[in-house]
Short mmCIF file of C-alpha atoms and ligand atoms in Angstrom, two decimals:
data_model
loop_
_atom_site.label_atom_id
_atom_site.label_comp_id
_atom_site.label_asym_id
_atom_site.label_seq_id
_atom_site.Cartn_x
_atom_site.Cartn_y
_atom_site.Cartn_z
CA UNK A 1 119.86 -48.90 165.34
CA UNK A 2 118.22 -51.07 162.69
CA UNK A 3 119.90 -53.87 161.08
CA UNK A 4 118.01 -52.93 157.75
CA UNK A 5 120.91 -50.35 156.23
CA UNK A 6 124.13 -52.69 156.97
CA UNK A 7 121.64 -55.62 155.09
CA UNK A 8 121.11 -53.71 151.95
CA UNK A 9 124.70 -53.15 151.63
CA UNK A 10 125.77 -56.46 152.43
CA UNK A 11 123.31 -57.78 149.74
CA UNK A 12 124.01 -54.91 147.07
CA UNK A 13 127.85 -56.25 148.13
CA UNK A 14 126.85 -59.63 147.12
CA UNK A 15 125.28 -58.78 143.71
CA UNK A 16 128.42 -56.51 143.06
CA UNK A 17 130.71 -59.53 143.90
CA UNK A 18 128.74 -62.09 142.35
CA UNK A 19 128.37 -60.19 139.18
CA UNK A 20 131.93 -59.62 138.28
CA UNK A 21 132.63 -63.55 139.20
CA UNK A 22 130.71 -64.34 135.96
CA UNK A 23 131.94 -61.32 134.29
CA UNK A 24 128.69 -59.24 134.28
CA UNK A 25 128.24 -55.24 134.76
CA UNK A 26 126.50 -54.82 138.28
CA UNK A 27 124.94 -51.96 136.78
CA UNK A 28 122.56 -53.96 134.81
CA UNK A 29 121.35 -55.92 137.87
CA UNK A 30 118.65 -54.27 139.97
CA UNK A 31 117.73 -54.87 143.66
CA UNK A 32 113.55 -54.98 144.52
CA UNK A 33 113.57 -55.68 148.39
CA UNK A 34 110.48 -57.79 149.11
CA UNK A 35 108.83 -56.45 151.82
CA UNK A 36 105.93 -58.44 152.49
CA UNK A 37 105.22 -58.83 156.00
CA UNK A 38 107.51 -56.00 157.03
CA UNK A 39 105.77 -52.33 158.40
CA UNK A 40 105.92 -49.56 156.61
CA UNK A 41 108.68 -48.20 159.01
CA UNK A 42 110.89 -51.19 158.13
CA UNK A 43 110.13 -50.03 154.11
CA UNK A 44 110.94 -46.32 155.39
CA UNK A 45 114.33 -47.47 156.96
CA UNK A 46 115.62 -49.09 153.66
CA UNK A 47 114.36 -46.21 151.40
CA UNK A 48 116.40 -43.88 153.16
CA UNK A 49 119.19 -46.18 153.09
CA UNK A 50 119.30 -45.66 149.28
CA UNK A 51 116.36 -48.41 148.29
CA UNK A 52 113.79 -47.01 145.87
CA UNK A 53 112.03 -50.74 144.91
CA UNK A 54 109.96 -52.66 146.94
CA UNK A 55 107.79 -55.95 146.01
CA UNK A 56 105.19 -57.14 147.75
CA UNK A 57 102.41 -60.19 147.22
CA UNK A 58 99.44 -59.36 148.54
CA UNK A 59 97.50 -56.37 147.60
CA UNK A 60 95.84 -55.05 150.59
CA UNK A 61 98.79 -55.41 153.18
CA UNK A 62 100.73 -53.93 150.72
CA UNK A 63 97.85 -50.71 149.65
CA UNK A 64 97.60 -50.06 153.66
CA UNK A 65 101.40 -49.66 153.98
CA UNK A 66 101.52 -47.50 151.04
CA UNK A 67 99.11 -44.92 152.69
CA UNK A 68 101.10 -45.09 155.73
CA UNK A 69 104.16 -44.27 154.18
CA UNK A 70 102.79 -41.76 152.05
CA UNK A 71 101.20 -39.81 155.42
CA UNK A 72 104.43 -40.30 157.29
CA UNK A 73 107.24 -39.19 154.33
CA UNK A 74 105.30 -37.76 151.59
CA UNK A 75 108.25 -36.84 149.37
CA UNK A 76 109.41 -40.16 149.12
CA UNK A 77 109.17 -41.79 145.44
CA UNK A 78 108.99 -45.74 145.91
CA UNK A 79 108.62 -47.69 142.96
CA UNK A 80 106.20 -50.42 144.04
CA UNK A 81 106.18 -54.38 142.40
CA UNK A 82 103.53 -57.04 142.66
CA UNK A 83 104.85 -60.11 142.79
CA UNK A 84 102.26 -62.37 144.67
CA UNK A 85 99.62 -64.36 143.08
CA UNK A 86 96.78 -62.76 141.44
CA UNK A 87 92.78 -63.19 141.95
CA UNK A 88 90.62 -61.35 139.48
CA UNK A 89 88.66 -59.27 142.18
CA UNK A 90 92.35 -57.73 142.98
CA UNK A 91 93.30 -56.54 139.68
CA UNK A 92 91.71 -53.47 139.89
CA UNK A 93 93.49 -52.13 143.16
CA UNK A 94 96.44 -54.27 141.47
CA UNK A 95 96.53 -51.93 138.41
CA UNK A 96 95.94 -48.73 140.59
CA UNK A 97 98.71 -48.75 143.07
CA UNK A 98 101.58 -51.06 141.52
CA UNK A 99 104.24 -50.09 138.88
CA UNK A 100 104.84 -53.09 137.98
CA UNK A 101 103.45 -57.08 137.77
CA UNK A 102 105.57 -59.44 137.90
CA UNK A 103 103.67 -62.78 138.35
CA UNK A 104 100.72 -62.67 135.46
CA UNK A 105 100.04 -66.39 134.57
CA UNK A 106 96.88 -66.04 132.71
CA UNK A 107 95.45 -64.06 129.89
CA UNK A 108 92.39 -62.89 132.08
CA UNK A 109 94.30 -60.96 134.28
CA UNK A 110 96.53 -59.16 131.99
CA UNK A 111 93.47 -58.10 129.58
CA UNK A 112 91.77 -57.04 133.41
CA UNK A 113 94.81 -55.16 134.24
CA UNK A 114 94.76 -53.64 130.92
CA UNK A 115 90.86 -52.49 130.79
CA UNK A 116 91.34 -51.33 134.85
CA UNK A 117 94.78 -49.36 134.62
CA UNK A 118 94.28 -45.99 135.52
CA UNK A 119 94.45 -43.55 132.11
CA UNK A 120 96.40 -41.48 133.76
CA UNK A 121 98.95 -43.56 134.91
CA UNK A 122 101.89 -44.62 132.29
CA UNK A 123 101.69 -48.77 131.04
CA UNK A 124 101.71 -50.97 133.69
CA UNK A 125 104.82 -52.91 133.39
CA UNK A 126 104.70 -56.38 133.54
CA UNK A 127 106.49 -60.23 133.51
CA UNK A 128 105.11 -63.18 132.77
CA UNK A 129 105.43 -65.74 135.47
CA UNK A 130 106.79 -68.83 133.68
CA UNK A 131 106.26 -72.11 135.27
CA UNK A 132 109.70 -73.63 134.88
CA UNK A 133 111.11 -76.97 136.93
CA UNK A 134 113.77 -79.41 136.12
CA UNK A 135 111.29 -81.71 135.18
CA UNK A 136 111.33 -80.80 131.38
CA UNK A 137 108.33 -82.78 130.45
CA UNK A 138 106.42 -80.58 132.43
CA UNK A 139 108.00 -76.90 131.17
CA UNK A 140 107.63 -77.93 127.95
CA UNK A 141 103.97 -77.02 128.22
CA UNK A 142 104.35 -74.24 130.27
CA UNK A 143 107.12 -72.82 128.12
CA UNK A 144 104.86 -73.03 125.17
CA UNK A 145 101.50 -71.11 127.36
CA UNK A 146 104.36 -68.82 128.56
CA UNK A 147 104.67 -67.63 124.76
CA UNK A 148 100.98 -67.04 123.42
CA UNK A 149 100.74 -65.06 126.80
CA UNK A 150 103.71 -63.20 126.02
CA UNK A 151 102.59 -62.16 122.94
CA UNK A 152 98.67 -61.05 123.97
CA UNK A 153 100.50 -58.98 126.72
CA UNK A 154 102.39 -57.24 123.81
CA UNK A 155 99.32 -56.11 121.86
CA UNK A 156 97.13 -55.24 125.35
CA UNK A 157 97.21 -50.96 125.20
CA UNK A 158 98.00 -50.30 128.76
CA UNK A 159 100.20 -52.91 129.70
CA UNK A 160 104.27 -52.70 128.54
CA UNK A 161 105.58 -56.57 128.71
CA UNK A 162 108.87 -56.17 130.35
CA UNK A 163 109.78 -59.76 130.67
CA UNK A 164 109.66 -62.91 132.27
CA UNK A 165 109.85 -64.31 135.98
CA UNK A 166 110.23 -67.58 137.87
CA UNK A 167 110.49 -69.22 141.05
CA UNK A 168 112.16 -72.75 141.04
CA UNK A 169 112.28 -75.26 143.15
CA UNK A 170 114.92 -74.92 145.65
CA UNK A 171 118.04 -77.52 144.58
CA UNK A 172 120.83 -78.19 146.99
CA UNK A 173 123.15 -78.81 144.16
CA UNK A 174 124.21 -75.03 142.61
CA UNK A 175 124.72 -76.34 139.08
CA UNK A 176 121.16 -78.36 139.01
CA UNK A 177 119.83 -74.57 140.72
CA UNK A 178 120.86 -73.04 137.53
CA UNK A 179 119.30 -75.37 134.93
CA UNK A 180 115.62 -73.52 135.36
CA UNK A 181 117.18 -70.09 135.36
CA UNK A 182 119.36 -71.19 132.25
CA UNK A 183 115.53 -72.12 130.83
CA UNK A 184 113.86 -69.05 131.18
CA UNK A 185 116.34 -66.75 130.13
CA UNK A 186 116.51 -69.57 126.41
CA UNK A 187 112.22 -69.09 126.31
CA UNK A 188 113.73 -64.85 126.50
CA UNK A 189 116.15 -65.23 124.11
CA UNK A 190 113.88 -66.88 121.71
CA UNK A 191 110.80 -64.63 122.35
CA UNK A 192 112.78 -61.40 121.28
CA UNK A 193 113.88 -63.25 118.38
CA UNK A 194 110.09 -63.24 117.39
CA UNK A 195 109.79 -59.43 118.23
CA UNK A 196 109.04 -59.24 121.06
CA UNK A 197 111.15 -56.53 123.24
CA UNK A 198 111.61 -57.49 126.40
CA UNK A 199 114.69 -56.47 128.80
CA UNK A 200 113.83 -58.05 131.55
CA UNK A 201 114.51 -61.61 133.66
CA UNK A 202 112.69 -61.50 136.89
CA UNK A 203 114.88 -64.03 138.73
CA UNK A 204 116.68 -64.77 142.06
CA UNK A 205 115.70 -64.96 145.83
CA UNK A 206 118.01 -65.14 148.77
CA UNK A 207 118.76 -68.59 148.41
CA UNK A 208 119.21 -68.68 144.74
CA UNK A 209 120.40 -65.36 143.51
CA UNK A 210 123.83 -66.55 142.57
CA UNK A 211 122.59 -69.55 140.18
CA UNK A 212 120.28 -66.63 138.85
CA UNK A 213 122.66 -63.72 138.74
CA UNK A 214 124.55 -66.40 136.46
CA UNK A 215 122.51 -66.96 134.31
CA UNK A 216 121.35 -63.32 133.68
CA UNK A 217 119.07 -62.29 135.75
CA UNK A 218 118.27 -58.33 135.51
CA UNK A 219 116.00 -58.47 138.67
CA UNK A 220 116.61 -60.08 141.52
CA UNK A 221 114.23 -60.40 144.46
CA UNK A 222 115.50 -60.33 148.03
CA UNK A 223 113.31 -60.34 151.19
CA UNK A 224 114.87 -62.47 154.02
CA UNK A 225 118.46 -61.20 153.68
CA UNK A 226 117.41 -57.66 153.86
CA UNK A 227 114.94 -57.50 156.25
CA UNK A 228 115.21 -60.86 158.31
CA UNK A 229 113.17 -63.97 158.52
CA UNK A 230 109.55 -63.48 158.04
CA UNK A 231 107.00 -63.56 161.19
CA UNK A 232 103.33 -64.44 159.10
CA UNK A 233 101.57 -64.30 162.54
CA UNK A 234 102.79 -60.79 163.55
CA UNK A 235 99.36 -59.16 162.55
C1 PLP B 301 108.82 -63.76 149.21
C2 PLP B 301 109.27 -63.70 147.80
C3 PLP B 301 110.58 -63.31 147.47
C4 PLP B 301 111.66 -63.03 148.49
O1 PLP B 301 112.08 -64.23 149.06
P1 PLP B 301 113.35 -64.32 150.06
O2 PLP B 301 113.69 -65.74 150.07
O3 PLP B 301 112.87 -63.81 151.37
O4 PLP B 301 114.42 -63.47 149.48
C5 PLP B 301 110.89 -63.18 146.13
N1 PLP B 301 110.00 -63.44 145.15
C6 PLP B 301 108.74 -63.83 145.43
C7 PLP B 301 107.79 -64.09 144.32
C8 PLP B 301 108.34 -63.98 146.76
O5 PLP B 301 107.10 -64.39 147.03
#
């Protein structure tokens, strides 16, 4: 019997738990499991368990395991989510095979993503990946690149900009853990007030999902705690 089934609902448990502790609808946080590392079988296992999203960071592991699952369960409708980092010689496969992009950090790759996405494939949906620490000297900058790109995403044809995403340091303290997350989702608040349209804070890994869940995170992105530790030298 795999573990994979009695994870998801302990973590989906979590969310539901942690979401009414700071008064918030569960309904309007959603689950990707990251599945990097993990076979397609292990991917298989947690779709069938109810799981539809999956994110992954790096494009070829992630394109094999695609074909795999699609020549082992065809029928099955997997919404797939690139979340590692992004070289421009991957942006092509990058725009074919993902539904969404959640760590774009330059202006390159979005207007690459644009030009390659497929034209018959809907917008690509993406978040900007905001550089955001405690040190505030430092995310002042980024905070202020974080914008401009925001906007060129908006006005690039086949690209929809969804929102924003982060990955702080990790802080023992829980109230110094939210500070970043409290950041990003200010830099969203004040982007829609400029027109933008976003609905979407890409925030929250298994050790920091509470702290992000609190401060309003709509995605949250959980590997470890649904699929166990990581092995990088299994293949
Ligand atoms: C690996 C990874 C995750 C999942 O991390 P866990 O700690 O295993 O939950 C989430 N987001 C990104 C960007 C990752 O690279």
């Amino acid at each position: 019997m795999s573990i994979i089934p009695t994870n998801l609902q302990a973590v989906q448990d979590h969310i539901n738990a942690t979401a009414h502790s700071v008064s918030r609808d569960p309904a309007t946080i959603h689950l990707i499991a990251v599945s990097k590392t993990c076979s397609a079988q292990a991917i298989i296992e947690a779709a069938h368990a109810g799981q539809r999203a999956f994110g992954e960071n790096y494009e070829q592991e992630a394109i094999d395991k695609m074909a795999q699952i699609q020549a082992i369960e065809p029928n099955l409708d997997l919404e797939w989510h690139y979340i590692g980092s992004i070289q421009s010689n991957k942006t092509r496969a990058i725009a074919k095979h993902f539904d969404w992009v959640h760590s774009v950090d330059r202006e390159r790759i979005a207007r690459r993503l644009s030009e390659q996405r497929p034209d018959n494939l809907p917008s690509l949906n993406i978040c900007i990946q905001v550089n955001i620490s405690n040190e505030t000297t430092k995310s002042g900058l980024a905070l202020e690149e974080a914008r401009k790109l925001a906007h060129a995403v908006a006005s690039l044809p086949k690209l929809k900009l969804r929102g924003l995403m982060a990955i702080p340091e990790p802080e023992l303290n829980s109230e110094k853990q939210r500070e970043p997350f409290r950041q990003l989702k200010q830099l969203f608040n004040q982007l829609n007030a400029e027109g933008l349209n976003m609905d979407t804070l890409s925030m929250g890994m298994t050790a920091d999902m509470d702290a992000a869940i609190a401060e309003g995170a709509t995605i949250v992105r959980i590997g470890t705690a649904i699929f166990g530790a990581r092995d990088y030298h299994a293949k």
